[in-house]
Amino acid sequence: MVTSSVLFPRVESLSSSGINCIPKEYIRPQEELNNIGNVFEEVEKDGGPQVPTIDLMEIESEDKTVQDKCREELVRAAKDWGVMHLVNHGIPSDLIDRVRKAGQAFFDLPIEEKEKHANDQASGNVQGYGSKLANNASGQLEWEDYFFHLIFPEDKRDLSVWPKTPSDYTKVTSEYARLLRSLATKILSVLSLGLGLEEGRLEKEVGGMEELLLQMKINYYPRCPQPELALGVEAHTDISALTFILHNMVPGLQLFYEGKWVTAKCVPNSIVMHIGDTVEILSNGKYKSILHRGLVNKEKVRISWAVFCEPPKEKIILKPLTELVTEAEPPLFPPRTFAQHLEHKLFRKTQDSLVPRKAD
């Protein structure tokens, strides 16, 4: 099997080897280095904008006034930021702890054990254990290893690629997926109403219960000897409809808001939620898919569990909904399938790497 580790060692191996300088493939371009700071110092800054926290306790309240206030706050955050901390989201904290422990236990295995689950990106087999292969002309790599797999709908899963260790991995991940799928329906309903649409409209447009895919990527960011030179994940927007993220309470997520990088604080018992490109397109830009990236550090391993809620690749044409397009507000995005949108982003990224870079 051809794996990414044939070309480059796993980042975990680099981290544990005792190197003091990271390989040149991981060093970011100069204009990025100008704004990569110490994440522990960044997260302590109190001034300036902060990622909003949305309390979902009253999202289905019988008191219409209370319910409306909760929903309005969520819609406002989706329009202004496109990212938020969700609290009182309805997923039990003990289940979230078990999901975290299961993912941690897999990454605690020796690398040779994890390699038994290696993906094969060259042949298109993206599920499994992997590391970022450079997909642009500059040959840039990211300081992370990961485990990627489809977790819902259950009939579309390939359990043969799922970790067998720990023994409860499948059970806890499957239960989390079911509850997260229900949460996605609630969020999409509120976002639909916030656009003046019928409650189920956005969910229908992204594939509904049968077709919307939940893909989990466990991101493992080892300690980095030169964190000021590297990124765990380079700046990007998510192509998904929604993305839900758990983490191990080590900071690293940064959002590009109003022309500056803002470091997200770690909010206990929260799930970070991003609006993805898919919902931004359907809403004709009313909801924002925010540019974000991941910092690394010298002291602590960071792990995050990102679940991307994605429409089917070919079945649905993504374009601004007709009700949201007027002469005053023409469509901001051309019609594309989800697969075409992904290809477009990868092509643009490759083109960007071929031209001289400009500082922010």
XYZ file of C-alpha atoms in Angstrom:
360
model
C 0.000 0.000 0.000
C 1.264 3.479 -0.885
C 0.764 5.865 2.019
C 1.780 9.416 2.696
C 4.355 8.183 5.216
C 6.370 6.743 2.281
C 7.023 10.297 1.091
C 7.256 11.995 4.475
C 7.364 10.592 7.988
C 4.313 10.985 10.177
C 4.371 14.316 11.962
C 4.174 12.458 15.273
C 7.455 10.719 14.360
C 9.109 14.046 13.621
C 7.850 15.496 16.883
C 9.082 12.594 18.992
C 12.458 12.316 17.228
C 13.961 15.179 19.205
C 14.537 17.511 16.251
C 15.044 21.179 17.070
C 14.325 22.491 13.566
C 11.359 21.479 11.459
C 11.877 20.357 7.823
C 11.563 23.135 5.267
C 8.364 21.638 3.816
C 6.543 22.646 7.028
C 7.791 26.247 7.139
C 5.102 28.712 6.086
C 5.672 31.548 3.580
C 7.046 34.799 4.980
C 3.789 36.766 4.832
C 2.137 34.118 7.015
C 5.050 34.070 9.466
C 4.392 37.752 10.150
C 1.162 36.915 11.976
C 1.781 33.509 13.624
C 2.047 34.151 17.347
C 2.291 32.107 20.550
C -1.150 30.541 20.875
C -1.124 30.596 24.698
C -0.389 34.326 24.667
C -2.942 34.966 21.936
C -5.774 33.165 23.715
C -5.228 35.220 26.888
C -5.857 38.521 25.106
C -9.120 40.000 26.370
C -9.496 42.973 24.089
C -11.061 42.824 20.656
C -13.760 40.610 19.137
C -14.519 37.166 20.539
C -16.176 34.171 18.876
C -19.824 34.246 20.057
C -21.192 31.627 22.447
C -24.753 30.508 21.669
C -26.805 28.815 24.387
C -29.182 26.326 22.742
C -31.076 25.550 25.955
C -34.168 27.409 24.729
C -33.962 26.604 21.011
C -37.193 24.562 21.276
C -38.739 26.411 24.236
C -42.534 26.425 24.514
C -42.263 30.127 25.330
C -42.239 31.690 21.866
C -40.489 34.870 23.023
C -37.686 32.907 24.689
C -37.379 30.570 21.692
C -37.240 33.467 19.235
C -34.477 35.199 21.208
C -32.337 32.029 21.176
C -32.877 31.519 17.456
C -32.186 35.164 16.622
C -28.833 34.981 18.417
C -27.840 31.904 16.426
C -28.853 33.514 13.116
C -27.002 36.728 13.995
C -23.821 34.767 14.768
C -24.143 32.846 11.486
C -24.443 36.089 9.530
C -21.763 38.040 11.382
C -19.142 35.389 12.198
C -20.087 32.077 10.588
C -18.637 30.306 13.624
C -19.774 29.945 17.234
C -19.402 27.975 20.450
C -22.600 25.965 21.075
C -23.438 25.229 24.730
C -26.394 23.279 26.133
C -26.475 21.542 22.760
C -28.164 18.402 24.073
C -25.278 15.957 23.608
C -24.379 14.456 27.013
C -20.998 15.525 28.381
C -20.161 11.945 29.386
C -20.627 10.804 25.760
C -18.403 13.639 24.533
C -15.757 12.586 27.083
C -15.950 9.004 25.794
C -15.585 10.183 22.179
C -12.498 12.155 23.179
C -11.014 9.248 25.137
C -11.621 6.836 22.250
C -9.869 9.091 19.732
C -7.029 9.795 22.147
C -6.591 6.053 22.763
C -6.226 5.412 19.024
C -3.535 8.082 18.676
C -1.794 6.751 21.803
C -1.156 3.482 19.931
C 2.343 2.935 18.508
C 2.685 4.381 15.024
C 3.159 0.910 13.524
C -0.271 -0.044 14.916
C -1.875 3.085 13.495
C -0.238 2.364 10.126
C -2.438 -0.750 9.848
C -5.280 1.755 9.271
C -3.331 3.906 6.782
C -5.266 5.438 3.922
C -4.066 5.390 0.323
C -4.579 8.870 -1.052
C -2.877 8.038 -4.360
C -5.652 5.574 -5.228
C -8.442 7.774 -3.859
C -8.926 5.794 -0.653
C -9.090 8.741 1.741
C -10.599 6.989 4.765
C -8.211 5.969 7.516
C -4.997 7.189 9.152
C -3.004 9.746 7.214
C -0.936 12.895 6.982
C -1.321 15.862 4.669
C 0.140 15.357 1.212
C 1.112 18.596 -0.489
C -1.520 19.473 -3.077
C -0.064 22.748 -4.285
C 2.976 23.782 -6.244
C 4.846 25.129 -3.223
C 4.915 21.680 -1.605
C 3.647 22.985 1.750
C 2.871 20.496 4.498
C 0.823 20.901 7.676
C 1.902 19.905 11.190
C -0.736 17.242 11.767
C -1.669 13.596 11.388
C -5.313 12.570 11.221
C -7.900 9.811 11.081
C -10.724 10.318 8.576
C -13.910 8.280 8.162
C -17.589 8.569 7.222
C -19.727 8.135 10.358
C -23.319 8.728 9.138
C -25.655 7.548 7.582
C -24.940 4.186 9.155
C -25.646 2.214 5.969
C -22.904 4.142 4.138
C -20.168 3.478 6.727
C -17.186 1.206 6.079
C -16.532 -0.206 9.540
C -13.555 -2.185 8.252
C -11.450 0.998 8.318
C -12.575 2.067 11.805
C -10.170 1.597 14.728
C -10.576 -1.693 16.613
C -8.718 -0.198 19.576
C -10.146 0.971 21.869
C -12.926 -1.619 21.849
C -15.712 0.947 22.396
C -14.590 3.221 19.547
C -17.382 2.178 17.169
C -20.087 2.281 19.834
C -19.336 5.773 21.163
C -18.577 7.307 17.756
C -21.822 5.902 16.310
C -23.904 7.267 19.183
C -22.229 10.666 18.857
C -22.920 10.654 15.104
C -26.637 9.976 15.638
C -27.002 12.813 18.148
C -24.943 15.190 16.011
C -27.151 14.425 13.013
C -30.203 15.444 15.058
C -28.442 18.626 16.158
C -27.657 19.433 12.518
C -31.383 19.237 11.702
C -32.201 21.694 14.498
C -29.512 24.127 13.348
C -30.516 23.926 9.687
C -34.152 24.525 10.655
C -33.280 27.721 12.522
C -31.033 28.891 9.671
C -33.853 28.262 7.173
C -36.322 30.314 9.206
C -33.683 33.030 9.546
C -33.743 33.389 5.752
C -37.534 33.559 5.652
C -37.749 30.023 4.235
C -39.740 27.004 5.300
C -38.198 25.220 8.279
C -37.010 22.148 6.360
C -35.736 23.920 3.260
C -31.982 23.993 3.883
C -31.944 20.398 5.096
C -33.723 19.316 1.919
C -31.284 21.303 -0.231
C -28.241 19.563 1.312
C -29.577 16.035 0.909
C -31.918 15.382 3.819
C -31.616 12.484 6.257
C -30.800 9.992 3.492
C -28.044 11.829 1.652
C -26.300 14.314 3.976
C -22.962 12.722 4.870
C -21.197 13.158 8.208
C -17.440 12.769 7.800
C -15.275 12.771 10.937
C -11.656 13.893 10.856
C -9.715 13.496 14.090
C -6.860 15.988 13.817
C -3.747 15.193 15.857
C -1.333 18.103 16.227
C 1.911 16.941 17.915
C 4.175 19.274 19.840
C 6.188 21.405 17.426
C 9.748 22.578 18.181
C 9.245 25.717 16.068
C 5.542 26.576 16.298
C 6.178 30.124 15.111
C 7.107 28.694 11.686
C 4.356 26.126 11.138
C 0.596 25.686 10.980
C -1.450 22.663 12.009
C -3.980 23.522 9.310
C -3.447 26.284 6.782
C -6.023 29.015 6.224
C -9.170 27.703 4.531
C -12.940 27.738 4.584
C -14.895 24.499 5.025
C -16.706 23.166 1.968
C -19.349 21.502 4.154
C -22.864 22.689 4.990
C -22.003 22.717 8.705
C -18.934 21.593 10.643
C -19.053 20.563 14.320
C -15.795 20.455 16.288
C -14.773 19.025 19.654
C -11.261 19.556 21.020
C -9.142 18.594 24.010
C -9.217 22.113 25.508
C -5.844 23.071 24.013
C -6.202 26.343 22.037
C -5.261 26.574 18.370
C -8.266 27.609 16.282
C -7.982 31.057 14.715
C -10.651 32.907 12.705
C -10.015 35.697 10.193
C -12.524 38.311 11.340
C -12.631 41.937 10.242
C -9.148 41.729 8.742
C -7.406 40.168 11.767
C -6.735 36.691 13.148
C -8.796 36.070 16.293
C -7.862 33.138 18.549
C -10.862 31.172 19.808
C -10.986 30.617 23.546
C -11.672 27.123 24.910
C -15.263 27.117 26.208
C -15.980 24.123 28.511
C -18.683 21.667 27.381
C -19.077 23.437 24.038
C -19.080 22.290 20.440
C -17.594 24.711 17.917
C -19.803 25.064 14.844
C -18.777 26.516 11.489
C -21.052 27.549 8.663
C -19.550 25.940 5.550
C -19.371 27.054 1.930
C -22.467 24.992 1.053
C -24.780 27.011 3.324
C -23.033 30.259 2.361
C -23.799 29.504 -1.304
C -27.428 28.484 -0.683
C -27.983 31.648 1.394
C -26.364 33.796 -1.330
C -23.752 34.987 1.130
C -26.109 35.961 3.956
C -24.501 33.311 6.160
C -20.696 33.418 6.294
C -18.174 30.638 5.753
C -15.263 32.117 7.690
C -11.575 31.706 6.861
C -9.822 29.827 9.666
C -6.579 28.015 10.493
C -4.923 26.021 13.283
C -1.856 27.014 15.280
C 0.473 24.529 16.983
C 2.645 24.830 20.092
C 5.715 23.421 21.875
C 4.079 22.343 25.124
C 0.895 20.382 24.463
C -0.548 17.972 21.916
C -3.779 19.348 20.481
C -6.520 17.039 19.210
C -9.756 18.087 17.547
C -12.704 16.047 16.286
C -14.208 17.767 13.242
C -17.423 16.414 11.713
C -18.189 17.799 8.263
C -21.852 17.634 7.211
C -21.602 17.387 3.430
C -24.160 17.083 0.609
C -23.773 14.257 -1.931
C -21.022 15.002 -4.436
C -23.008 14.831 -7.675
C -26.754 14.657 -6.961
C -27.389 18.251 -5.966
C -26.630 21.507 -7.766
C -25.442 24.103 -5.256
C -26.546 27.628 -6.107
C -28.223 30.539 -4.313
C -31.852 29.719 -3.573
C -34.227 31.475 -5.967
C -36.164 33.136 -3.124
C -32.966 34.893 -2.028
C -32.006 36.269 -5.441
C -33.362 39.625 -6.603
C -32.324 42.330 -9.011
C -30.795 44.189 -6.092
C -29.154 41.005 -4.773
C -28.060 38.949 -7.808
C -26.527 35.478 -7.327
C -23.019 35.674 -5.866
C -22.109 32.089 -6.788
C -22.406 30.108 -10.052
C -24.252 26.750 -10.064
C -21.942 23.823 -9.254
C -22.209 20.336 -7.847
C -20.469 19.777 -4.521
C -17.708 17.894 -6.383
C -17.265 20.798 -8.814
C -17.065 23.255 -5.919
C -14.319 21.151 -4.340
C -12.400 20.978 -7.637
C -12.782 24.742 -8.067
C -11.281 25.398 -4.630
C -8.375 23.019 -5.216
C -7.686 24.593 -8.630
C -7.715 28.099 -7.148
C -5.408 26.992 -4.345
C -2.955 25.554 -6.886
C -3.117 28.737 -8.973
C -2.542 30.884 -5.893
C 0.644 28.950 -5.124
C 2.001 29.606 -8.638
C 1.831 33.401 -8.461
C 3.880 35.697 -6.243
C 2.327 35.996 -2.806
C 1.178 39.294 -1.370
C 1.272 40.178 2.293
C -2.091 40.568 4.049
